Amino acid sequence: MTVNTTQQKTACFHCGQPCLQDTTVQDGNSFCCAGCRSVYQLLSGARLSQYYQAEQAPGVRPAADRTGRHAYLDDAQVQDQLLDYAGEARARITLSIPQMHCASCVWLLENLYRLESGVLRSEVSLPDRRLVLTFDKQRISLRQIVELLTRLGYEPEIKLANLDRKPERRTNWRLYARTGVAGFSFANIMLFSFPEYLSSDGIQETGLSLTFRIASLILAIPVLLYSSADYFRSALTGLRQRTINLDVPIALGIGMLFLRSSFDIIAGIGPGYLDSFTGLVFFLLLGRLFQQKTFDRLSFDRDYRAYFPISCVKRAGDAESTVPITQLRPGDRILVRNQELVPADAVLINGQGSIDYSFVTGESHPKELISGDRVYAGGRQTGEAIDLEVIREVSDSYLISLWQDSRLAAHNRPSLTTLANSIGKHFIALVLATAAGAAVYWGFHDSTRLAHVVTSVLIVACPCALALASPFVLGTAARIWGDQRFFVRTPQVIENLSQIDTIVFDKTGTLTQADRQSVTYEGVPLTSYQKKCVAALARQSTHPSSRVLAQTLPASIESAVTDFAEIPGKGISGTVDSRQIRLGSRSWVQGEGSAVDDPVTPPVDSSVTFVSVDGRVLGYYRFENVYREGVHVTMAELGAEYRLALLSGDGSRERERMSAILGSNAELSFQQSPHDKLDYISRLHDRGRQVLMLGDGLNDAGALRAATVGVAVTEDSSSFAPACDGILEASSLGSLPRFLAMARRGRTVIIAAFGLSLIYNIVGLGFAVSGKLSPLVSAVLMPISSVSVVLFSTIATRLVARREGLC
């Protein structure tokens, strides 16, 4: 094998990547590969050169063309499962395009109809990285559309989860409707009530007064039956389960408000408290609306199906066909190429397996396999194409069994009592005791006022302001955290984080940087010329270690690599400028008759590649993980507050290093399988610990779901992350101590807001027990208490965030 290498530093006109080799030039522009040049030709031919004007080098390097890779899209059953709509002539599909990143991408994808007339319409959502295409089925097929996008460098992400997706209804339109009904009724009842407030002795015209009161009562009925239905339902559910949550006193208060007001109006006693009733429900629903505003573009419920491919190449003799992986059966032969996922548990038949299990088991270095070895689903082949024989269906693979573990059932997950519900138990007891005391007192002194006083106590004691404190504190915090690239599933996660006492980390991809390794050399110093020769040889191999060396060493020399050979499990060799170069295991590079220039012995259990030049072993390259910037400081800050632990699927070769980072008190566990991690979290729960688990891969999925709070660490929040309570972008990992500190202080703010709301309740109770609570006092007191608590909660939370440096 002979390959010519050239040293180039020109950036590709299409994608901006360095033009290291295979550089081509067209129209005075350089391209790093034939794929980028093809996209340029395609766009230029369709008069879409504007694509290059909005951004510099906006393109994405197209994936290698493997003819037939998308043949599964011709399958009618697959189409039915993928398409949003399929009519006689037209069809619509929503595709995920993770490569989409700039205005030029949006412009090109929205102008696809100019490249292909069968595309009728294309709509792009850049934040979601989604493309909605409407196309003419008679003129272009789904497969042709996907192949067109792939040629442009925007290959859609079509995973197994796409086959059984359900219609997304993320927006709670029912809550919006209930809030709207309450707001409409509140505004109109307030208008009807103003004459009553402004007149010192009531409206003199009886007919007009009665009309206003009846109209208010009619407007209040849908607020009771529709807008506030969830509060009654939640309170009833709690009582059936013999628990008292905050919705119990709320339901009692708003129920009493409506009944008392209805009685006053029907009996002709007065206008009642319907303005307070509707206003109270309106503010409560606003609080829920504020709290339920989440990060819709993110998915917190992904499982293995969002990671697995939808198809693979199946072999039958010499014939190859692309089939959905759900159709694989034991005994099928499949082909897995470089960087492709193994779709099912299988046995290696032909080729050299170099399986990257880092996302499945946490092992950072690829596992070398030979014919007859077992290969597990979810591993990624890094090297030559291999033939596998399937031994289990996809649904029975080892990885998927993790999701079927009964310990991950929702009802088994630890739950924390919210602060609001904890206080609610005591609040209802206080309210009932106060009402009973008032009843006893007025029963002896003036029994005609007993009913008025008791109902007034129950009305004014409704914890509206108390119920608003938690949603606005947590909702504000969630928005601030989102700006800092920490997205939580619901604001309630923040309150749960304030109660954790143990933090468990995964290592690979969480504390270390994904796809990055540091390389150090030990042995006889290499000359600059020898390093370039080694780089030239390493560049010919797709092995992960070779790729790291090629990226780390100086640019290779302008010379041919001849007699190149790659021996699976041993190493690579070749002749570079008349020099014999070998890279690989010690025994391989040493060979027969080779001499070791200097005794070099790498540390036990380390990942190394030896190098020999002209038959002399000169030394070895050692590969180590690269830890995220500032991780030492972050762990030191967390170690002062929490109990730390590490669960790694990797070997123990970095035990000393991890101990230095996490501290001597941290518990370190290596070679942990996904089930081991799940068992560890369960044991912590059994000991009464509240656990925060941080991980990144499928190997952490069980532990993330079992922990009190599970947070996925990812390089990009739009990329795959296992099911979790929060998604933390890796660049913000250093802010974790401040996030947790803010969660704790946020709990203090909630307690302070509760205290403020209780002051209003005490003032209102003073009016109620003395029999002086009038509709006007209620109409003034309740809105003021609600608004002041909302303002206090929002402003105090932002001050806390500023103190922690988060805004």
Tab-separated table of N, CA, C and O in Angstrom, residues 396-490:
chain	number	residue	atom	x	y	z
A	396	ASP	N	-33.213	-8.390	23.061
A	396	ASP	CA	-32.710	-9.260	24.132
A	396	ASP	C	-31.257	-8.987	24.472
A	396	ASP	O	-30.644	-9.756	25.213
A	397	SER	N	-30.695	-7.907	23.940
A	397	SER	CA	-29.271	-7.673	24.148
A	397	SER	C	-28.981	-7.306	25.602
A	397	SER	O	-29.867	-6.886	26.357
A	398	TYR	N	-27.722	-7.455	25.963
A	398	TYR	CA	-27.295	-7.181	27.337
A	398	TYR	C	-27.588	-5.743	27.732
A	398	TYR	O	-28.064	-5.460	28.832
A	399	LEU	N	-27.326	-4.809	26.813
A	399	LEU	CA	-27.514	-3.406	27.123
A	399	LEU	C	-28.974	-3.084	27.425
A	399	LEU	O	-29.304	-2.365	28.363
A	400	ILE	N	-29.861	-3.638	26.620
A	400	ILE	CA	-31.280	-3.328	26.777
A	400	ILE	C	-31.831	-3.922	28.066
A	400	ILE	O	-32.789	-3.400	28.646
A	401	SER	N	-31.213	-4.979	28.546
A	401	SER	CA	-31.684	-5.581	29.791
A	401	SER	C	-31.596	-4.600	30.947
A	401	SER	O	-32.315	-4.719	31.938
A	402	LEU	N	-30.712	-3.614	30.823
A	402	LEU	CA	-30.579	-2.617	31.886
A	402	LEU	C	-31.865	-1.824	32.057
A	402	LEU	O	-32.235	-1.461	33.175
A	403	TRP	N	-32.554	-1.575	30.952
A	403	TRP	CA	-33.784	-0.801	31.036
A	403	TRP	C	-34.953	-1.627	31.559
A	403	TRP	O	-35.984	-1.104	31.882
A	404	GLN	N	-34.775	-2.930	31.578
A	404	GLN	CA	-35.840	-3.801	32.041
A	404	GLN	C	-35.678	-4.168	33.510
A	404	GLN	O	-36.422	-4.976	34.033
A	405	ASP	N	-34.655	-3.592	34.153
A	405	ASP	CA	-34.425	-3.878	35.569
A	405	ASP	C	-35.590	-3.336	36.398
A	405	ASP	O	-35.943	-2.164	36.312
A	406	SER	N	-36.175	-4.200	37.213
A	406	SER	CA	-37.356	-3.809	37.986
A	406	SER	C	-37.041	-2.696	38.979
A	406	SER	O	-37.923	-1.968	39.409
A	407	ARG	N	-35.761	-2.541	39.352
A	407	ARG	CA	-35.409	-1.512	40.320
A	407	ARG	C	-35.548	-0.110	39.735
A	407	ARG	O	-35.505	0.880	40.446
A	408	LEU	N	-35.693	-0.031	38.402
A	408	LEU	CA	-35.824	1.272	37.773
A	408	LEU	C	-37.269	1.684	37.577
A	408	LEU	O	-37.542	2.692	36.947
A	409	ALA	N	-38.185	0.899	38.086
A	409	ALA	CA	-39.592	1.291	37.984
A	409	ALA	C	-39.802	2.616	38.696
A	409	ALA	O	-39.178	2.905	39.711
A	410	ALA	N	-40.687	3.421	38.143
A	410	ALA	CA	-40.864	4.790	38.664
A	410	ALA	C	-41.208	4.802	40.146
A	410	ALA	O	-40.753	5.652	40.898
A	411	HIS	N	-42.037	3.819	40.570
A	411	HIS	CA	-42.457	3.856	41.964
A	411	HIS	C	-41.341	3.470	42.915
A	411	HIS	O	-41.458	3.654	44.123
A	412	ASN	N	-40.253	2.914	42.404
A	412	ASN	CA	-39.134	2.547	43.268
A	412	ASN	C	-38.150	3.683	43.461
A	412	ASN	O	-37.233	3.591	44.250
A	413	ARG	N	-38.309	4.739	42.708
A	413	ARG	CA	-37.359	5.829	42.793
A	413	ARG	C	-37.609	6.646	44.052
A	413	ARG	O	-38.757	6.930	44.390
A	414	PRO	N	-36.544	7.054	44.741
A	414	PRO	CA	-36.754	7.836	45.964
A	414	PRO	C	-37.390	9.173	45.634
A	414	PRO	O	-37.057	9.809	44.641
A	415	SER	N	-38.315	9.583	46.471
A	415	SER	CA	-38.957	10.881	46.277
A	415	SER	C	-38.774	11.716	47.526
A	415	SER	O	-38.747	11.192	48.643
A	416	LEU	N	-38.643	12.990	47.338
A	416	LEU	CA	-38.443	13.905	48.437
A	416	LEU	C	-39.700	14.737	48.628
A	416	LEU	O	-40.318	15.181	47.660
A	417	THR	N	-40.053	14.944	49.867
A	417	THR	CA	-41.211	15.783	50.158
A	417	THR	C	-40.845	17.238	49.935
A	417	THR	O	-39.813	17.705	50.401
A	418	THR	N	-41.699	17.947	49.191
A	418	THR	CA	-41.391	19.337	48.923
A	418	THR	C	-41.613	20.164	50.170
A	418	THR	O	-42.385	19.791	51.069
A	419	LEU	N	-40.925	21.290	50.194
A	419	LEU	CA	-41.050	22.178	51.341
A	419	LEU	C	-42.491	22.649	51.502
A	419	LEU	O	-43.010	22.735	52.619
A	420	ALA	N	-43.147	22.953	50.368
A	420	ALA	CA	-44.522	23.458	50.429
A	420	ALA	C	-45.454	22.414	51.042
A	420	ALA	O	-46.305	22.738	51.888
A	421	ASN	N	-45.301	21.157	50.645
A	421	ASN	CA	-46.182	20.128	51.192
A	421	ASN	C	-45.889	19.857	52.665
A	421	ASN	O	-46.791	19.523	53.447
A	422	SER	N	-44.615	19.977	53.042
A	422	SER	CA	-44.273	19.784	54.459
A	422	SER	C	-44.959	20.831	55.323
A	422	SER	O	-45.504	20.530	56.392
A	423	ILE	N	-44.909	22.077	54.839
A	423	ILE	CA	-45.540	23.150	55.602
A	423	ILE	C	-47.061	23.027	55.543
A	423	ILE	O	-47.768	23.358	56.504
A	424	GLY	N	-47.564	22.544	54.391
A	424	GLY	CA	-49.009	22.418	54.222
A	424	GLY	C	-49.655	21.577	55.306
A	424	GLY	O	-50.773	21.867	55.760
A	425	LYS	N	-48.956	20.524	55.758
A	425	LYS	CA	-49.519	19.653	56.807
A	425	LYS	C	-49.785	20.445	58.082
A	425	LYS	O	-50.820	20.311	58.728
A	426	HIS	N	-48.818	21.261	58.462
A	426	HIS	CA	-48.960	22.043	59.694
A	426	HIS	C	-49.921	23.208	59.486
A	426	HIS	O	-50.616	23.614	60.419
A	427	PHE	N	-49.937	23.750	58.269
A	427	PHE	CA	-50.776	24.915	57.996
A	427	PHE	C	-52.251	24.563	58.146
A	427	PHE	O	-53.017	25.320	58.752
A	428	ILE	N	-52.666	23.429	57.590
A	428	ILE	CA	-54.088	23.065	57.656
A	428	ILE	C	-54.505	22.831	59.096
A	428	ILE	O	-55.628	23.185	59.506
A	429	ALA	N	-53.591	22.265	59.895
A	429	ALA	CA	-53.914	22.040	61.313
A	429	ALA	C	-54.095	23.372	62.033
A	429	ALA	O	-55.018	23.540	62.833
A	430	LEU	N	-53.236	24.346	61.711
A	430	LEU	CA	-53.324	25.668	62.333
A	430	LEU	C	-54.623	26.372	61.945
A	430	LEU	O	-55.290	26.990	62.788
A	431	VAL	N	-54.984	26.253	60.668
A	431	VAL	CA	-56.202	26.908	60.185
A	431	VAL	C	-57.430	26.325	60.872
A	431	VAL	O	-58.310	27.058	61.360
A	432	LEU	N	-57.501	25.021	60.951
A	432	LEU	CA	-58.660	24.376	61.568
A	432	LEU	C	-58.742	24.689	63.057
A	432	LEU	O	-59.839	24.899	63.606
A	433	ALA	N	-57.580	24.752	63.697
A	433	ALA	CA	-57.572	25.083	65.129
A	433	ALA	C	-58.049	26.514	65.340
A	433	ALA	O	-58.815	26.802	66.288
A	434	THR	N	-57.588	27.424	64.459
A	434	THR	CA	-58.021	28.818	64.578
A	434	THR	C	-59.520	28.946	64.348
A	434	THR	O	-60.225	29.679	65.081
A	435	ALA	N	-60.032	28.259	63.334
A	435	ALA	CA	-61.473	28.311	63.040
A	435	ALA	C	-62.271	27.751	64.210
A	435	ALA	O	-63.321	28.316	64.606
A	436	ALA	N	-61.775	26.649	64.811
A	436	ALA	CA	-62.483	26.051	65.952
A	436	ALA	C	-62.468	26.983	67.144
A	436	ALA	O	-63.482	27.161	67.850
A	437	GLY	N	-61.329	27.639	67.386
A	437	GLY	CA	-61.238	28.584	68.492
A	437	GLY	C	-62.176	29.766	68.307
A	437	GLY	O	-62.848	30.212	69.267
A	438	ALA	N	-62.208	30.277	67.053
A	438	ALA	CA	-63.110	31.397	66.773
A	438	ALA	C	-64.561	30.984	66.947
A	438	ALA	O	-65.389	31.756	67.447
A	439	ALA	N	-64.870	29.759	66.546
A	439	ALA	CA	-66.253	29.262	66.671
A	439	ALA	C	-66.650	29.171	68.135
A	439	ALA	O	-67.766	29.557	68.520
A	440	VAL	N	-65.760	28.691	68.979
A	440	VAL	CA	-66.052	28.581	70.411
A	440	VAL	C	-66.269	29.962	71.007
A	440	VAL	O	-67.216	30.205	71.763
A	441	TYR	N	-65.382	30.886	70.645
A	441	TYR	CA	-65.466	32.230	71.222
A	441	TYR	C	-66.776	32.910	70.829
A	441	TYR	O	-67.517	33.420	71.696
A	442	TRP	N	-67.099	32.930	69.517
A	442	TRP	CA	-68.296	33.633	69.057
A	442	TRP	C	-69.570	32.860	69.420
A	442	TRP	O	-70.653	33.444	69.499
A	443	GLY	N	-69.426	31.574	69.649
A	443	GLY	CA	-70.592	30.802	70.090
A	443	GLY	C	-71.076	31.259	71.446
A	443	GLY	O	-72.277	31.241	71.756
A	444	PHE	N	-70.135	31.681	72.305
A	444	PHE	CA	-70.506	32.158	73.635
A	444	PHE	C	-70.868	33.649	73.637
A	444	PHE	O	-71.635	34.107	74.459
A	445	HIS	N	-70.281	34.438	72.740
A	445	HIS	CA	-70.469	35.886	72.781
A	445	HIS	C	-71.521	36.393	71.809
A	445	HIS	O	-72.262	37.313	72.146
A	446	ASP	N	-71.581	35.897	70.593
A	446	ASP	CA	-72.564	36.370	69.617
A	446	ASP	C	-72.741	35.290	68.557
A	446	ASP	O	-72.052	35.285	67.533
A	447	SER	N	-73.661	34.368	68.817
A	447	SER	CA	-73.814	33.215	67.926
A	447	SER	C	-74.288	33.612	66.528
A	447	SER	O	-74.103	32.864	65.570
A	448	THR	N	-74.885	34.803	66.370
A	448	THR	CA	-75.339	35.214	65.027
A	448	THR	C	-74.155	35.486	64.097
A	448	THR	O	-74.313	35.496	62.872
A	449	ARG	N	-72.980	35.726	64.625
A	449	ARG	CA	-71.807	36.021	63.803
A	449	ARG	C	-70.884	34.806	63.657
A	449	ARG	O	-69.822	34.898	63.046
A	450	LEU	N	-71.292	33.689	64.274
A	450	LEU	CA	-70.413	32.499	64.269
A	450	LEU	C	-70.104	32.021	62.842
A	450	LEU	O	-68.939	31.823	62.478
A	451	ALA	N	-71.153	31.845	62.033
A	451	ALA	CA	-70.940	31.339	60.679
A	451	ALA	C	-70.087	32.292	59.861
A	451	ALA	O	-69.184	31.877	59.105
A	452	HIS	N	-70.334	33.604	60.016
A	452	HIS	CA	-69.558	34.598	59.271
A	452	HIS	C	-68.079	34.536	59.633
A	452	HIS	O	-67.193	34.568	58.761
A	453	VAL	N	-67.815	34.434	60.943
A	453	VAL	CA	-66.414	34.414	61.386
A	453	VAL	C	-65.700	33.140	60.933
A	453	VAL	O	-64.574	33.185	60.428
A	454	VAL	N	-66.359	31.995	61.087
A	454	VAL	CA	-65.708	30.731	60.724
A	454	VAL	C	-65.401	30.693	59.224
A	454	VAL	O	-64.301	30.330	58.794
A	455	THR	N	-66.379	31.076	58.413
A	455	THR	CA	-66.123	31.079	56.964
A	455	THR	C	-65.065	32.111	56.598
A	455	THR	O	-64.259	31.887	55.684
A	456	SER	N	-65.047	33.220	57.299
A	456	SER	CA	-64.026	34.230	57.018
A	456	SER	C	-62.632	33.698	57.321
A	456	SER	O	-61.669	33.956	56.593
A	457	VAL	N	-62.514	32.968	58.431
A	457	VAL	CA	-61.210	32.375	58.775
A	457	VAL	C	-60.757	31.411	57.686
A	457	VAL	O	-59.603	31.424	57.245
A	458	LEU	N	-61.660	30.564	57.239
A	458	LEU	CA	-61.298	29.597	56.212
A	458	LEU	C	-60.966	30.291	54.892
A	458	LEU	O	-60.106	29.836	54.131
A	459	ILE	N	-61.611	31.410	54.622
A	459	ILE	CA	-61.342	32.148	53.379
A	459	ILE	C	-59.970	32.799	53.420
A	459	ILE	O	-59.146	32.635	52.522
A	460	VAL	N	-59.729	33.542	54.476
A	460	VAL	CA	-58.517	34.339	54.530
A	460	VAL	C	-57.269	33.470	54.769
A	460	VAL	O	-56.144	33.884	54.490
A	461	ALA	N	-57.473	32.289	55.302
A	461	ALA	CA	-56.338	31.405	55.576
A	461	ALA	C	-55.887	30.637	54.345
A	461	ALA	O	-54.926	29.864	54.409
A	462	CYS	N	-56.556	30.829	53.227
A	462	CYS	CA	-56.140	30.117	52.009
A	462	CYS	C	-54.700	30.496	51.671
A	462	CYS	O	-54.396	31.685	51.505
A	463	PRO	N	-53.778	29.536	51.602
A	463	PRO	CA	-52.343	29.843	51.434
A	463	PRO	C	-51.959	30.151	49.993
A	463	PRO	O	-51.077	29.520	49.409
A	464	CYS	N	-52.618	31.128	49.402
A	464	CYS	CA	-52.332	31.484	48.015
A	464	CYS	C	-50.894	31.971	47.868
A	464	CYS	O	-50.137	31.473	47.039
A	465	ALA	N	-50.512	32.959	48.693
A	465	ALA	CA	-49.163	33.502	48.581
A	465	ALA	C	-48.120	32.441	48.887
A	465	ALA	O	-47.059	32.373	48.260
A	466	LEU	N	-48.444	31.590	49.850
A	466	LEU	CA	-47.524	30.509	50.205
A	466	LEU	C	-47.323	29.552	49.025
A	466	LEU	O	-46.219	29.096	48.751
A	467	ALA	N	-48.402	29.296	48.292
A	467	ALA	CA	-48.310	28.396	47.144
A	467	ALA	C	-47.572	29.023	45.988
A	467	ALA	O	-47.060	28.313	45.113
A	468	LEU	N	-47.491	30.349	45.943
A	468	LEU	CA	-46.813	31.018	44.840
A	468	LEU	C	-45.304	31.103	45.053
A	468	LEU	O	-44.548	31.248	44.091
A	469	ALA	N	-44.853	31.044	46.295
A	469	ALA	CA	-43.440	31.258	46.592
A	469	ALA	C	-42.556	30.228	45.896
A	469	ALA	O	-41.596	30.574	45.192
A	470	SER	N	-42.870	28.960	46.078
A	470	SER	CA	-42.029	27.910	45.529
A	470	SER	C	-41.968	27.948	43.994
A	470	SER	O	-40.872	27.904	43.424
A	471	PRO	N	-43.093	28.055	43.273
A	471	PRO	CA	-43.005	28.091	41.804
A	471	PRO	C	-42.159	29.238	41.270
A	471	PRO	O	-41.386	29.053	40.328
A	472	PHE	N	-42.283	30.418	41.883
A	472	PHE	CA	-41.550	31.553	41.330
A	472	PHE	C	-40.073	31.520	41.701
A	472	PHE	O	-39.226	31.931	40.912
A	473	VAL	N	-39.730	31.010	42.875
A	473	VAL	CA	-38.308	30.873	43.228
A	473	VAL	C	-37.643	29.835	42.323
A	473	VAL	O	-36.606	30.084	41.696
A	474	LEU	N	-38.254	28.661	42.219
A	474	LEU	CA	-37.645	27.582	41.441
A	474	LEU	C	-37.701	27.868	39.942
A	474	LEU	O	-36.775	27.540	39.204
A	475	GLY	N	-38.806	28.486	39.502
A	475	GLY	CA	-38.908	28.812	38.078
A	475	GLY	C	-37.881	29.845	37.668
A	475	GLY	O	-37.270	29.733	36.598
A	476	THR	N	-37.668	30.844	38.497
A	476	THR	CA	-36.645	31.853	38.200
A	476	THR	C	-35.258	31.224	38.186
A	476	THR	O	-34.435	31.503	37.298
A	477	ALA	N	-34.997	30.362	39.165
A	477	ALA	CA	-33.694	29.688	39.216
A	477	ALA	C	-33.481	28.821	37.974
A	477	ALA	O	-32.384	28.796	37.405
A	478	ALA	N	-34.514	28.127	37.537
A	478	ALA	CA	-34.384	27.259	36.357
A	478	ALA	C	-34.031	28.071	35.120
A	478	ALA	O	-33.237	27.630	34.279
A	479	ARG	N	-34.602	29.251	35.000
A	479	ARG	CA	-34.277	30.089	33.845
A	479	ARG	C	-32.842	30.590	33.905
A	479	ARG	O	-32.143	30.638	32.899
A	480	ILE	N	-32.389	30.966	35.098
A	480	ILE	CA	-31.000	31.418	35.248
A	480	ILE	C	-30.043	30.272	34.955
A	480	ILE	O	-29.028	30.441	34.272
A	481	TRP	N	-30.355	29.100	35.449
A	481	TRP	CA	-29.501	27.939	35.193
A	481	TRP	C	-29.461	27.616	33.696
A	481	TRP	O	-28.428	27.228	33.162
A	482	GLY	N	-30.590	27.761	33.031
A	482	GLY	CA	-30.612	27.496	31.592
A	482	GLY	C	-29.679	28.416	30.841
A	482	GLY	O	-29.004	28.005	29.894
A	483	ASP	N	-29.602	29.680	31.280
A	483	ASP	CA	-28.659	30.612	30.647
A	483	ASP	C	-27.221	30.172	30.867
A	483	ASP	O	-26.336	30.511	30.072
A	484	GLN	N	-26.980	29.429	31.952
A	484	GLN	CA	-25.633	28.934	32.262
A	484	GLN	C	-25.428	27.511	31.765
A	484	GLN	O	-24.520	26.812	32.207
A	485	ARG	N	-26.303	27.037	30.888
A	485	ARG	CA	-26.170	25.720	30.222
A	485	ARG	C	-26.395	24.540	31.158
A	485	ARG	O	-25.792	23.484	31.013
A	486	PHE	N	-27.220	24.742	32.176
A	486	PHE	CA	-27.651	23.637	33.035
A	486	PHE	C	-29.175	23.619	32.945
A	486	PHE	O	-29.856	24.506	33.456
A	487	PHE	N	-29.694	22.582	32.274
A	487	PHE	CA	-31.114	22.512	32.008
A	487	PHE	C	-31.736	21.426	32.891
A	487	PHE	O	-31.269	20.286	32.883
A	488	VAL	N	-32.774	21.793	33.625
A	488	VAL	CA	-33.434	20.823	34.506
A	488	VAL	C	-34.787	20.444	33.914
A	488	VAL	O	-35.450	21.250	33.263
A	489	ARG	N	-35.157	19.185	34.159
A	489	ARG	CA	-36.427	18.676	33.620
A	489	ARG	C	-37.599	19.499	34.137
A	489	ARG	O	-38.467	19.904	33.366
A	490	THR	N	-37.647	19.727	35.431
A	490	THR	CA	-38.658	20.592	36.045
A	490	THR	C	-37.973	21.412	37.132
A	490	THR	O	-36.952	20.991	37.684
